[in-house]
Coordinates of C-alpha atoms in Angstrom, one line a residue:
Chain A
M1 CA 47.8 -90.3 -21.1
S2 CA 45.2 -87.9 -22.5
A3 CA 44.7 -87.3 -26.2
V4 CA 46.9 -84.9 -28.2
Y5 CA 45.8 -83.1 -31.4
A6 CA 47.5 -82.4 -34.6
G7 CA 47.2 -79.1 -36.4
L8 CA 48.1 -78.1 -39.9
E9 CA 48.1 -74.5 -41.1
A10 CA 48.3 -74.9 -44.9
G11 CA 49.3 -71.4 -46.1
G12 CA 50.0 -70.3 -49.7
S13 CA 53.6 -69.6 -48.8
K14 CA 54.2 -71.7 -45.7
F15 CA 53.0 -74.9 -44.0
I16 CA 53.0 -75.0 -40.2
C17 CA 52.5 -78.3 -38.4
A18 CA 52.1 -78.8 -34.6
V19 CA 51.0 -81.4 -32.1
G20 CA 49.7 -80.5 -28.7
R21 CA 46.8 -79.5 -26.6
S22 CA 46.9 -75.7 -26.1
P23 CA 49.2 -72.7 -26.7
D24 CA 51.4 -73.6 -23.7
R25 CA 51.3 -77.4 -24.3
I26 CA 52.7 -77.8 -27.8
S27 CA 54.9 -80.9 -27.9
A28 CA 56.4 -80.4 -31.4
E29 CA 56.2 -77.9 -34.2
T30 CA 57.7 -77.5 -37.7
S31 CA 57.2 -75.3 -40.7
F32 CA 58.5 -75.3 -44.3
P33 CA 57.8 -73.4 -47.5
T34 CA 54.8 -74.4 -49.6
G35 CA 56.3 -76.3 -52.7
V36 CA 54.4 -78.7 -55.0
P37 CA 51.6 -80.7 -53.3
A38 CA 53.2 -84.1 -53.3
E39 CA 56.4 -82.9 -51.6
T40 CA 54.7 -80.5 -49.3
L41 CA 52.0 -82.8 -48.1
G42 CA 54.6 -85.6 -47.8
R43 CA 56.6 -83.4 -45.4
A44 CA 53.5 -82.7 -43.3
I45 CA 52.5 -86.4 -43.2
A46 CA 56.1 -87.5 -42.3
F47 CA 56.1 -85.0 -39.4
F48 CA 52.7 -86.2 -38.0
A49 CA 53.7 -89.9 -38.6
E50 CA 56.8 -89.4 -36.6
Q51 CA 55.0 -87.6 -33.7
R52 CA 52.4 -90.3 -33.3
K53 CA 55.1 -92.8 -32.5
Y54 CA 55.3 -91.0 -29.1
L55 CA 51.9 -89.4 -28.7
P56 CA 48.4 -90.7 -29.1
L57 CA 47.0 -88.3 -31.8
A58 CA 43.2 -88.2 -31.5
A59 CA 42.4 -86.1 -34.6
I60 CA 43.9 -83.6 -37.1
G61 CA 42.7 -80.2 -37.9
I62 CA 43.5 -78.4 -41.1
G63 CA 43.1 -74.7 -41.9
S64 CA 43.9 -74.1 -45.5
F65 CA 44.3 -71.4 -48.1
G66 CA 41.5 -71.6 -50.7
P67 CA 39.1 -71.6 -52.2
L68 CA 38.0 -74.8 -50.6
D69 CA 35.2 -77.3 -51.0
L70 CA 33.7 -77.5 -47.5
R71 CA 30.4 -79.2 -48.3
P72 CA 30.4 -82.4 -46.4
N73 CA 28.3 -84.2 -49.0
S74 CA 30.3 -83.0 -52.0
P75 CA 32.4 -85.5 -54.0
T76 CA 35.3 -83.0 -53.8
Y77 CA 34.8 -82.3 -50.1
G78 CA 38.2 -81.5 -48.5
Y79 CA 39.8 -80.2 -51.8
I80 CA 41.5 -77.0 -52.6
T81 CA 39.5 -76.1 -55.7
S82 CA 40.2 -73.4 -58.2
T83 CA 43.3 -71.7 -56.8
P84 CA 45.6 -70.0 -59.2
K85 CA 48.6 -71.3 -57.2
P86 CA 50.5 -73.5 -59.6
G87 CA 49.9 -77.3 -59.0
W88 CA 47.4 -76.8 -56.2
A89 CA 44.1 -76.6 -58.0
Q90 CA 41.9 -79.7 -57.3
T91 CA 44.2 -81.0 -54.5
D92 CA 42.6 -83.5 -52.2
L93 CA 44.0 -82.2 -48.9
V94 CA 41.7 -84.1 -46.5
G95 CA 42.0 -87.3 -48.4
A96 CA 45.8 -87.2 -48.5
L97 CA 46.1 -86.9 -44.8
Q98 CA 43.2 -89.2 -43.9
R99 CA 44.5 -92.1 -46.1
T100 CA 48.0 -92.0 -44.8
L101 CA 47.5 -91.1 -41.2
D102 CA 44.1 -92.9 -40.7
L103 CA 42.9 -90.1 -38.3
P104 CA 39.6 -88.1 -38.2
V105 CA 40.3 -84.9 -40.1
A106 CA 38.6 -81.5 -39.5
F107 CA 38.9 -79.0 -42.3
D108 CA 38.1 -75.3 -42.7
T109 CA 39.4 -72.1 -44.3
D110 CA 42.6 -70.5 -43.0
V111 CA 40.7 -67.5 -41.7
N112 CA 37.9 -69.5 -40.0
T113 CA 40.6 -71.6 -38.4
A114 CA 42.5 -68.6 -37.1
A115 CA 39.1 -67.2 -35.8
L116 CA 38.6 -70.5 -33.9
G117 CA 42.1 -70.2 -32.4
E118 CA 41.3 -66.7 -31.2
H119 CA 38.0 -68.0 -29.8
R120 CA 39.5 -70.9 -28.0
W121 CA 42.6 -69.2 -26.5
G122 CA 42.8 -65.6 -27.7
A123 CA 41.0 -62.3 -28.2
A124 CA 37.5 -63.7 -28.8
Q125 CA 37.3 -66.1 -25.8
E126 CA 34.1 -64.7 -24.3
V127 CA 32.1 -64.1 -27.4
D128 CA 30.2 -66.5 -29.6
D129 CA 29.3 -63.9 -32.3
F130 CA 32.4 -62.3 -33.8
I131 CA 34.4 -61.6 -36.9
Y132 CA 38.1 -62.2 -37.6
L133 CA 39.4 -60.2 -40.5
T134 CA 42.9 -60.5 -41.8
V135 CA 44.4 -57.6 -43.8
G136 CA 47.6 -58.5 -45.7
T137 CA 48.4 -59.8 -49.2
G138 CA 44.6 -60.3 -49.5
I139 CA 41.7 -59.5 -47.2
G140 CA 39.9 -62.4 -45.7
G141 CA 37.2 -62.8 -43.1
G142 CA 35.7 -65.5 -41.0
G143 CA 34.0 -65.8 -37.6
M144 CA 31.1 -67.2 -35.7
V145 CA 27.4 -66.9 -35.3
E146 CA 26.2 -68.3 -32.0
G147 CA 29.3 -70.4 -31.7
R148 CA 29.2 -71.8 -35.2
L149 CA 31.9 -71.0 -37.7
L150 CA 30.5 -69.2 -40.7
H151 CA 30.1 -71.4 -43.8
G152 CA 26.9 -71.3 -45.8
L153 CA 26.9 -71.9 -49.6
L154 CA 30.7 -71.7 -50.0
H155 CA 32.5 -69.7 -47.3
P156 CA 32.8 -66.1 -46.5
E157 CA 35.0 -64.0 -48.8
M158 CA 34.6 -60.8 -46.9
G159 CA 37.5 -59.0 -48.6
H160 CA 35.6 -58.7 -51.9
I161 CA 32.7 -56.5 -50.7
H162 CA 32.1 -53.2 -52.5
V163 CA 32.6 -50.0 -50.5
P164 CA 32.2 -46.4 -51.6
H165 CA 35.3 -45.2 -53.6
D166 CA 35.6 -41.5 -54.3
L167 CA 37.8 -41.3 -57.3
S168 CA 38.3 -37.5 -56.9
A169 CA 39.8 -38.1 -53.4
D170 CA 41.6 -41.3 -54.2
P171 CA 42.3 -41.8 -58.0
Y172 CA 43.9 -45.2 -57.4
R173 CA 41.8 -47.7 -59.4
G174 CA 42.2 -50.7 -57.2
C175 CA 44.2 -53.9 -57.8
C176 CA 41.7 -56.8 -57.5
P177 CA 42.0 -58.8 -60.7
H178 CA 38.3 -59.8 -60.4
H179 CA 36.6 -56.6 -59.2
G180 CA 39.1 -53.7 -59.4
D181 CA 38.2 -51.5 -56.5
C182 CA 36.5 -53.9 -54.1
L183 CA 37.8 -53.7 -50.5
E184 CA 40.7 -56.0 -51.2
G185 CA 41.5 -53.9 -54.4
L186 CA 41.6 -50.8 -52.3
A187 CA 43.0 -51.7 -48.9
S188 CA 45.1 -54.9 -49.1
G189 CA 48.9 -54.7 -48.7
P190 CA 49.4 -54.7 -52.5
A191 CA 46.8 -51.9 -52.9
L192 CA 48.8 -49.8 -50.4
A193 CA 52.0 -50.5 -52.3
G194 CA 50.3 -49.7 -55.7
R195 CA 48.8 -46.5 -54.5
W196 CA 51.8 -45.0 -52.7
G197 CA 54.6 -46.6 -54.6
R198 CA 56.3 -48.2 -51.7
S199 CA 55.7 -51.2 -49.4
P200 CA 53.3 -50.5 -46.5
G201 CA 56.2 -51.1 -44.0
A202 CA 58.1 -48.2 -45.6
L203 CA 55.2 -45.7 -45.0
P204 CA 55.8 -43.7 -41.7
P205 CA 53.0 -43.9 -39.1
D206 CA 51.9 -40.4 -39.7
H207 CA 51.6 -40.8 -43.5
P208 CA 48.2 -40.0 -45.0
A209 CA 48.1 -43.5 -46.3
W210 CA 46.9 -44.7 -42.9
E211 CA 44.0 -42.3 -42.6
L212 CA 42.8 -43.5 -46.0
E213 CA 43.4 -47.1 -45.1
A214 CA 41.3 -46.6 -41.9
H215 CA 38.6 -45.0 -44.0
Y216 CA 38.2 -48.1 -46.2
L217 CA 38.5 -50.6 -43.4
G218 CA 36.0 -48.5 -41.3
L219 CA 33.5 -48.6 -44.1
A220 CA 33.9 -52.4 -44.4
L221 CA 33.6 -52.9 -40.7
V222 CA 30.4 -50.9 -40.5
N223 CA 29.0 -53.1 -43.3
Y224 CA 29.9 -56.2 -41.4
I225 CA 28.5 -54.8 -38.2
Y226 CA 25.2 -54.0 -39.9
T227 CA 25.0 -57.5 -41.5
L228 CA 26.3 -59.8 -38.7
S229 CA 26.0 -57.7 -35.5
P230 CA 29.2 -59.2 -34.1
Q231 CA 30.0 -58.8 -30.4
R232 CA 33.7 -58.2 -31.3
I233 CA 35.9 -57.7 -34.3
V234 CA 39.5 -59.1 -34.4
L235 CA 41.8 -57.5 -37.0
G236 CA 44.9 -59.4 -37.9
G237 CA 47.3 -59.8 -40.8
G238 CA 50.5 -58.0 -41.9
V239 CA 48.9 -54.6 -42.6
M240 CA 47.3 -54.6 -39.1
A241 CA 50.8 -54.9 -37.6
Q242 CA 50.7 -51.1 -38.1
A243 CA 49.3 -50.4 -34.6
Q244 CA 48.4 -46.8 -35.4
L245 CA 45.6 -48.1 -37.6
F246 CA 43.5 -49.3 -34.6
P247 CA 42.6 -45.9 -33.1
L248 CA 42.0 -44.5 -36.6
I249 CA 39.7 -47.4 -37.5
R250 CA 37.8 -47.1 -34.3
Q251 CA 37.1 -43.4 -34.9
K252 CA 36.0 -44.0 -38.5
V253 CA 33.6 -46.8 -37.3
Q254 CA 32.0 -44.5 -34.7
A255 CA 31.7 -41.6 -37.1
L256 CA 30.1 -43.7 -39.9
L257 CA 27.6 -45.4 -37.5
N258 CA 26.7 -41.9 -36.4
G259 CA 25.1 -43.1 -33.2
Y260 CA 22.7 -45.4 -35.0
L261 CA 23.6 -48.5 -33.0
Q262 CA 23.0 -47.8 -29.3
A263 CA 25.4 -50.4 -27.8
T264 CA 27.8 -49.6 -25.0
E265 CA 30.3 -52.0 -26.7
I266 CA 30.5 -49.7 -29.7
L267 CA 29.9 -46.3 -28.1
A268 CA 32.0 -46.4 -24.9
E269 CA 34.1 -49.5 -25.1
I270 CA 35.2 -49.6 -28.7
D271 CA 38.8 -50.2 -27.5
Q272 CA 37.6 -53.7 -26.5
Y273 CA 35.3 -54.0 -29.5
I274 CA 37.8 -53.7 -32.4
V275 CA 41.0 -55.4 -31.2
P276 CA 44.2 -57.1 -32.4
P277 CA 44.6 -60.9 -32.2
D278 CA 46.1 -62.3 -29.0
L279 CA 47.7 -65.3 -30.7
G280 CA 49.3 -63.4 -33.6
R281 CA 51.0 -65.6 -36.1
R282 CA 50.2 -68.7 -34.1
A283 CA 46.4 -68.3 -34.4
G284 CA 46.3 -70.5 -37.5
V285 CA 48.1 -73.6 -36.3
L286 CA 46.6 -73.3 -32.8
G287 CA 43.1 -72.9 -34.5
A288 CA 43.9 -76.1 -36.4
I289 CA 44.5 -77.9 -33.1
A290 CA 41.2 -76.4 -31.8
L291 CA 39.4 -77.7 -34.9
A292 CA 40.8 -81.2 -34.2
E293 CA 39.8 -80.9 -30.5
R294 CA 36.2 -79.9 -31.6
L295 CA 35.9 -82.8 -33.9
A296 CA 37.2 -85.3 -31.3
S297 CA 34.8 -84.0 -28.6
D298 CA 31.8 -84.0 -31.0
G299 CA 32.5 -87.5 -32.3
Chain B
M1 CA -6.4 -81.8 -28.7
S2 CA -2.9 -80.7 -29.7
A3 CA -1.4 -77.3 -28.9
V4 CA -2.1 -74.2 -30.9
Y5 CA 0.2 -71.2 -31.1
A6 CA -0.4 -67.5 -30.9
G7 CA 1.4 -65.1 -33.3
L8 CA 1.7 -61.3 -33.2
E9 CA 3.2 -59.2 -35.9
A10 CA 3.7 -55.9 -34.3
G11 CA 4.2 -53.5 -37.2
G12 CA 4.8 -49.8 -37.1
S13 CA 1.5 -49.2 -39.0
K14 CA -0.5 -52.3 -38.2
F15 CA -0.7 -55.2 -35.7
I16 CA -1.7 -58.6 -37.0
C17 CA -2.8 -61.3 -34.5
A18 CA -3.5 -65.0 -35.3
V19 CA -3.8 -68.3 -33.6
G20 CA -3.2 -71.6 -35.3
R21 CA -0.7 -74.2 -36.3
S22 CA 0.3 -73.6 -39.9
P23 CA -0.7 -71.5 -43.0
D24 CA -3.7 -73.7 -43.7
R25 CA -4.7 -74.2 -40.1
I26 CA -5.2 -70.7 -38.8
S27 CA -8.2 -70.7 -36.4
A28 CA -8.6 -67.0 -36.0
E29 CA -6.9 -63.8 -37.2
T30 CA -7.4 -60.1 -36.7
S31 CA -5.6 -56.9 -37.5
F32 CA -5.9 -53.2 -36.5
P33 CA -3.9 -50.0 -37.0
T34 CA -1.0 -49.3 -34.6
G35 CA -2.2 -46.6 -32.2
V36 CA -0.8 -45.8 -28.7
P37 CA 0.8 -48.7 -26.9
A38 CA -1.8 -49.2 -24.1
E39 CA -4.7 -49.3 -26.5
T40 CA -3.0 -51.3 -29.2
L41 CA -1.5 -53.9 -26.8
G42 CA -4.9 -54.0 -25.1
R43 CA -6.6 -55.0 -28.4
A44 CA -4.0 -57.7 -29.0
I45 CA -4.3 -59.1 -25.5
A46 CA -8.1 -59.1 -25.7
F47 CA -8.0 -61.1 -28.9
F48 CA -5.7 -63.7 -27.5
A49 CA -7.5 -63.9 -24.2
E50 CA -10.8 -64.6 -26.1
Q51 CA -9.2 -67.2 -28.3
R52 CA -7.7 -69.2 -25.5
K53 CA -11.2 -69.8 -24.1
Y54 CA -11.6 -72.2 -27.0
L55 CA -8.1 -73.3 -27.8
P56 CA -5.2 -74.5 -25.6
L57 CA -2.5 -71.8 -26.5
A58 CA 0.9 -73.2 -25.8
A59 CA 3.0 -70.1 -26.4
I60 CA 3.0 -66.8 -28.2
G61 CA 5.5 -65.5 -30.7
I62 CA 6.1 -61.8 -31.4
G63 CA 7.8 -60.3 -34.4
S64 CA 8.1 -56.5 -33.8
F65 CA 9.3 -53.3 -35.4
G66 CA 12.4 -52.0 -33.6
P67 CA 14.9 -51.3 -32.5
L68 CA 14.5 -54.1 -29.9
D69 CA 16.3 -55.4 -26.9
L70 CA 16.8 -59.0 -27.7
R71 CA 19.5 -59.8 -25.1
P72 CA 18.0 -62.5 -22.8
N73 CA 19.9 -61.2 -19.7
S74 CA 19.2 -57.5 -20.2
P75 CA 16.9 -55.7 -17.7
T76 CA 15.1 -54.3 -20.7
Y77 CA 14.8 -57.6 -22.7
G78 CA 11.6 -57.7 -24.7
Y79 CA 11.4 -53.9 -25.0
I80 CA 11.0 -51.7 -28.1
T81 CA 13.9 -49.3 -27.3
S82 CA 14.8 -46.1 -29.1
T83 CA 12.1 -45.9 -31.8
P84 CA 11.1 -42.5 -33.1
K85 CA 7.5 -43.7 -33.3
P86 CA 5.6 -41.5 -30.8
G87 CA 4.8 -43.2 -27.5
W88 CA 6.5 -46.5 -28.3
A89 CA 10.1 -45.8 -27.1
Q90 CA 10.9 -48.1 -24.1
T91 CA 7.7 -50.2 -24.4
D92 CA 7.9 -53.5 -22.6
L93 CA 6.2 -55.6 -25.3
V94 CA 7.1 -59.1 -23.9
G95 CA 6.3 -58.1 -20.3
A96 CA 2.9 -56.7 -21.3
L97 CA 1.8 -60.0 -22.9
Q98 CA 3.5 -62.3 -20.5
R99 CA 1.9 -60.7 -17.4
T100 CA -1.6 -60.7 -18.8
L101 CA -1.7 -63.9 -20.7
D102 CA 0.7 -66.0 -18.6
L103 CA 2.2 -67.8 -21.6
P104 CA 5.8 -68.4 -22.7
V105 CA 6.7 -65.6 -25.1
A106 CA 9.2 -65.8 -28.0
F107 CA 10.4 -62.4 -29.4
D108 CA 12.4 -61.3 -32.4
T109 CA 12.6 -58.6 -35.0
D110 CA 9.9 -58.3 -37.6
V111 CA 12.4 -59.3 -40.4
N112 CA 13.8 -62.3 -38.6
T113 CA 10.3 -63.4 -37.8
A114 CA 9.3 -63.2 -41.5
A115 CA 12.5 -65.0 -42.4
L116 CA 11.5 -67.8 -40.0
G117 CA 8.0 -67.9 -41.5
E118 CA 9.6 -68.4 -45.0
H119 CA 11.9 -71.0 -43.5
R120 CA 9.1 -73.0 -41.9
W121 CA 6.5 -72.9 -44.7
G122 CA 7.8 -70.7 -47.6
A123 CA 10.6 -69.9 -50.0
A124 CA 13.5 -70.9 -47.6
Q125 CA 12.2 -74.4 -46.5
E126 CA 15.2 -76.4 -47.6
V127 CA 18.0 -74.1 -46.6
D128 CA 19.5 -73.3 -43.1
D129 CA 21.7 -70.5 -44.3
F130 CA 19.8 -67.7 -46.0
I131 CA 18.9 -64.0 -46.0
Y132 CA 15.5 -62.4 -46.0
L133 CA 15.6 -58.8 -47.1
T134 CA 12.6 -56.5 -47.1
V135 CA 12.7 -53.4 -49.3
G136 CA 9.9 -51.0 -48.6
T137 CA 9.5 -47.9 -46.5
G138 CA 12.9 -49.0 -45.0
I139 CA 15.3 -51.8 -45.9
G140 CA 15.7 -54.5 -43.3
G141 CA 17.4 -57.8 -43.3
G142 CA 17.3 -61.0 -41.2
G143 CA 18.1 -64.7 -41.8
M144 CA 19.8 -67.7 -40.5
V145 CA 23.2 -69.2 -40.1
E146 CA 23.1 -73.0 -39.7
G147 CA 19.5 -72.8 -38.7
R148 CA 20.0 -70.1 -36.1
L149 CA 18.3 -66.7 -36.6
L150 CA 20.9 -63.9 -36.8
H151 CA 21.3 -61.9 -33.6
G152 CA 24.7 -61.1 -32.3
L153 CA 25.3 -57.9 -30.3
L154 CA 22.0 -56.2 -31.3
H155 CA 20.4 -57.5 -34.4
P156 CA 21.1 -57.1 -38.1
E157 CA 20.3 -53.7 -39.7
M158 CA 21.3 -54.7 -43.2
G159 CA 19.6 -51.7 -44.8
H160 CA 22.2 -49.3 -43.5
I161 CA 25.3 -50.7 -45.3
H162 CA 27.3 -48.4 -47.4
V163 CA 27.5 -49.1 -51.2
P164 CA 29.3 -47.2 -53.9
H165 CA 27.3 -44.2 -55.0
D166 CA 28.4 -42.4 -58.2
L167 CA 27.1 -38.9 -57.8
S168 CA 27.8 -38.0 -61.5
A169 CA 25.4 -40.9 -62.6
D170 CA 22.9 -40.4 -59.7
P171 CA 23.0 -37.0 -58.1
Y172 CA 20.3 -37.9 -55.6
R173 CA 21.8 -37.4 -52.2
G174 CA 19.9 -40.1 -50.3
C175 CA 17.2 -39.9 -47.7
C176 CA 18.5 -41.7 -44.6
P177 CA 18.4 -39.3 -41.7
H178 CA 21.4 -41.1 -40.1
H179 CA 23.7 -41.8 -43.0
G180 CA 22.4 -40.0 -46.1
D181 CA 23.3 -42.3 -49.0
C182 CA 23.5 -45.7 -47.3
L183 CA 21.6 -48.4 -49.0
E184 CA 18.3 -47.5 -47.3
G185 CA 18.9 -43.8 -48.2
L186 CA 19.4 -44.8 -51.9
A187 CA 17.0 -47.7 -52.5
S188 CA 14.1 -47.7 -50.2
G189 CA 10.6 -46.7 -51.3
P190 CA 11.0 -43.1 -50.1
A191 CA 14.4 -42.9 -51.9
L192 CA 12.7 -43.9 -55.2
A193 CA 10.0 -41.3 -54.5
G194 CA 12.5 -38.6 -53.7
R195 CA 14.7 -39.3 -56.7
W196 CA 12.0 -39.6 -59.3
G197 CA 9.3 -37.3 -57.9
R198 CA 6.6 -39.8 -57.8
S199 CA 5.7 -42.9 -55.8
P200 CA 7.3 -46.2 -56.9
G201 CA 4.0 -47.6 -57.9
A202 CA 3.6 -44.8 -60.5
L203 CA 6.8 -45.6 -62.2
P204 CA 6.3 -47.8 -65.3
P205 CA 8.1 -51.2 -65.4
D206 CA 10.5 -49.9 -68.2
H207 CA 11.4 -46.7 -66.3
P208 CA 15.2 -46.3 -65.8
A209 CA 14.4 -46.1 -62.1
W210 CA 14.3 -49.9 -61.9
E211 CA 17.7 -50.4 -63.6
L212 CA 19.3 -48.1 -61.0
E213 CA 17.3 -49.7 -58.1
A214 CA 18.6 -53.1 -59.3
H215 CA 22.1 -51.7 -59.4
Y216 CA 22.0 -50.7 -55.7
L217 CA 20.2 -53.8 -54.5
G218 CA 22.7 -55.9 -56.6
L219 CA 25.6 -54.2 -54.9
A220 CA 24.1 -54.9 -51.5
L221 CA 23.3 -58.5 -52.2
V222 CA 26.9 -59.1 -53.4
N223 CA 28.1 -57.7 -50.1
Y224 CA 25.8 -59.9 -48.1
I225 CA 26.8 -62.9 -50.2
Y226 CA 30.5 -62.3 -49.6
T227 CA 29.9 -61.8 -45.9
L228 CA 27.4 -64.6 -45.1
S229 CA 27.6 -66.9 -48.1
P230 CA 23.8 -67.6 -48.0
Q231 CA 22.3 -70.6 -49.8
R232 CA 19.4 -68.4 -50.9
I233 CA 18.2 -64.8 -50.7
V234 CA 14.5 -64.0 -50.3
L235 CA 13.5 -60.5 -51.3
G236 CA 10.2 -59.1 -50.0
G237 CA 8.6 -55.8 -49.2
G238 CA 6.5 -53.2 -51.1
V239 CA 9.2 -52.2 -53.6
M240 CA 9.9 -55.9 -54.5
A241 CA 6.2 -56.2 -55.6
Q242 CA 7.7 -54.8 -58.8
A243 CA 8.4 -58.2 -60.3
Q244 CA 10.5 -56.7 -63.1
L245 CA 13.2 -56.1 -60.5
F246 CA 14.0 -59.8 -60.0
P247 CA 15.6 -60.5 -63.4
L248 CA 17.4 -57.1 -63.3
I249 CA 18.9 -57.8 -59.8
R250 CA 19.9 -61.4 -60.8
Q251 CA 21.9 -60.0 -63.8
K252 CA 23.5 -57.3 -61.6
V253 CA 24.6 -59.8 -59.0
Q254 CA 26.2 -62.1 -61.6
A255 CA 27.9 -59.2 -63.3
L256 CA 29.3 -57.9 -60.1
L257 CA 30.5 -61.2 -58.8
N258 CA 32.2 -61.6 -62.2
G259 CA 32.6 -65.4 -61.9
Y260 CA 34.5 -65.1 -58.6
L261 CA 32.2 -67.5 -56.7
Q262 CA 32.1 -70.8 -58.5
A263 CA 28.7 -72.2 -57.3
T264 CA 26.1 -73.7 -59.5
E265 CA 23.4 -72.0 -57.4
I266 CA 24.7 -68.6 -58.4
L267 CA 26.0 -69.3 -61.9
A268 CA 23.3 -71.6 -63.5
E269 CA 20.4 -71.5 -61.0
I270 CA 20.2 -67.9 -60.0
D271 CA 16.4 -68.0 -60.6
Q272 CA 16.2 -70.2 -57.6
Y273 CA 18.8 -68.3 -55.6
I274 CA 17.3 -64.9 -55.5
V275 CA 13.6 -65.4 -55.1
P276 CA 10.4 -63.6 -53.9
P277 CA 8.8 -64.8 -50.6
D278 CA 6.1 -67.5 -50.8
L279 CA 4.0 -66.3 -47.9
G280 CA 3.9 -62.7 -49.0
R281 CA 2.2 -60.4 -46.5
R282 CA 1.5 -63.4 -44.2
A283 CA 5.2 -64.2 -43.6
G284 CA 5.3 -62.0 -40.4
V285 CA 2.3 -63.4 -38.5
L286 CA 3.0 -67.0 -39.6
G287 CA 6.6 -66.5 -38.6
A288 CA 5.4 -65.4 -35.2
I289 CA 3.5 -68.6 -34.9
A290 CA 6.6 -70.5 -35.9
L291 CA 8.6 -68.6 -33.2
A292 CA 6.1 -69.8 -30.7
E293 CA 6.2 -73.3 -32.0
R294 CA 10.0 -73.3 -31.7
L295 CA 9.9 -72.0 -28.1
A296 CA 7.3 -74.6 -27.1
S297 CA 9.3 -77.5 -28.7
D298 CA 12.6 -76.3 -27.2
G299 CA 11.1 -75.9 -23.8

């Protein structure tokens, strides 16, 4: 019997656990609200402990909300670090699962993990240089350079870049507690709600909110394109469920680049360059399984 | 006798050729103005052909002005593509040297090549995730992610990112022919000259020009930090010869991040995080030698 992997998507509001090999070979799956660490981690550990009675789990992958310590040589590697989420600051996520389950543990950000899921089985299968951006309660980014997940000093925090903000056209001051009108402060779900006085889902598809949203996301994408030169950009998250955003964002990106980058992918094939995720809400937990698979095959 | 490498820095105004093994083991070096392609490439080829009479050249590395075609499978791989520089558009740089010298040729952007030089022998020796930004006639960026030079779809064009521009504080409209007030349009040498009416070198160190310049470069660096999470940033180029910029930029970066990234490197050790190059004007040609060395040792 060949190996099976465990995947844990540790989200700020929900934990999703699964064991399996691929999207169509998931043997078991469960999810529950994120409570206090001891209880929530206990539920995840109990699920995996039960599953391994029947299946030979080879490794576990965790994609977690952050900020995280991802430095392999750090004494707090595998921790959720300075999160404002009550009870979760300085939680040793990797240690808790490793000690109780005695399995190799792979660990990355929620966004990098979803990016890996899309790379393994979804919208980024053929590309080794790409960005995955999620636009929802916050804005987060991850991705790959030459097949390596982006890490560096800490990990990418793409939502906090500064983009031009014309206060005469858009007097909304932004809602980021750290930076005011950074991208997340201007274009996250809460920013939409703050600017227009109702939830994004209550804004009709032809509302001017979406043109402005596409403007800010277009500026951000152009900055990422200039910096990383991705072969594709996958846009997920709750706000991107508004499908009318995709054509608007593609137009903005082309207009802002203004012909400077002479690449067929951007000029003629932008419908395949800026795309929605294939795996949708399953990208995170499937990516966690892919993380575990990578660890087991590297080991 | 161990192998020696050839390096060519193909600049828009000057070509620099050298053969050797490292900064203190350069056997011969020459430079000449960039004229028309046939003549200029002829001079470079003649220099290397002469040198190889005495030295066993193992490979040649080229760092070139662009834009370039760096896609290994492209029919125009190794070309300078759509440059406005008269005579140089669609020039087969790699082909010209490969055919005449019959050596393995490594090829990258001028900025990535300088970045590699600083990684091999200069200011980025201990880090595998870093950015090298050059601020001069234009603004260009390169660097590494996990030891791999940044490429992707085309190559990074970091100078063209959009940053906030408050027209009431700085009415200068920007000088980028493609994007007006992108970073290059606001903070390159020509932008400084256009805004203040004299060349950057004629502006005294306490002129308000430098505070504003540090503001724009600080915004750009913060965007790169959020996107790539580099372990170090090396700032070179003619404008950065103004040493008073470094402390100003470091202050701006810390103020803009506003404590959001909890990393000792940024908070307490920023003097070692944002640094000048070690190799100075030699980074390009030495990086070209390092490119050749990499190719020969990979081969």
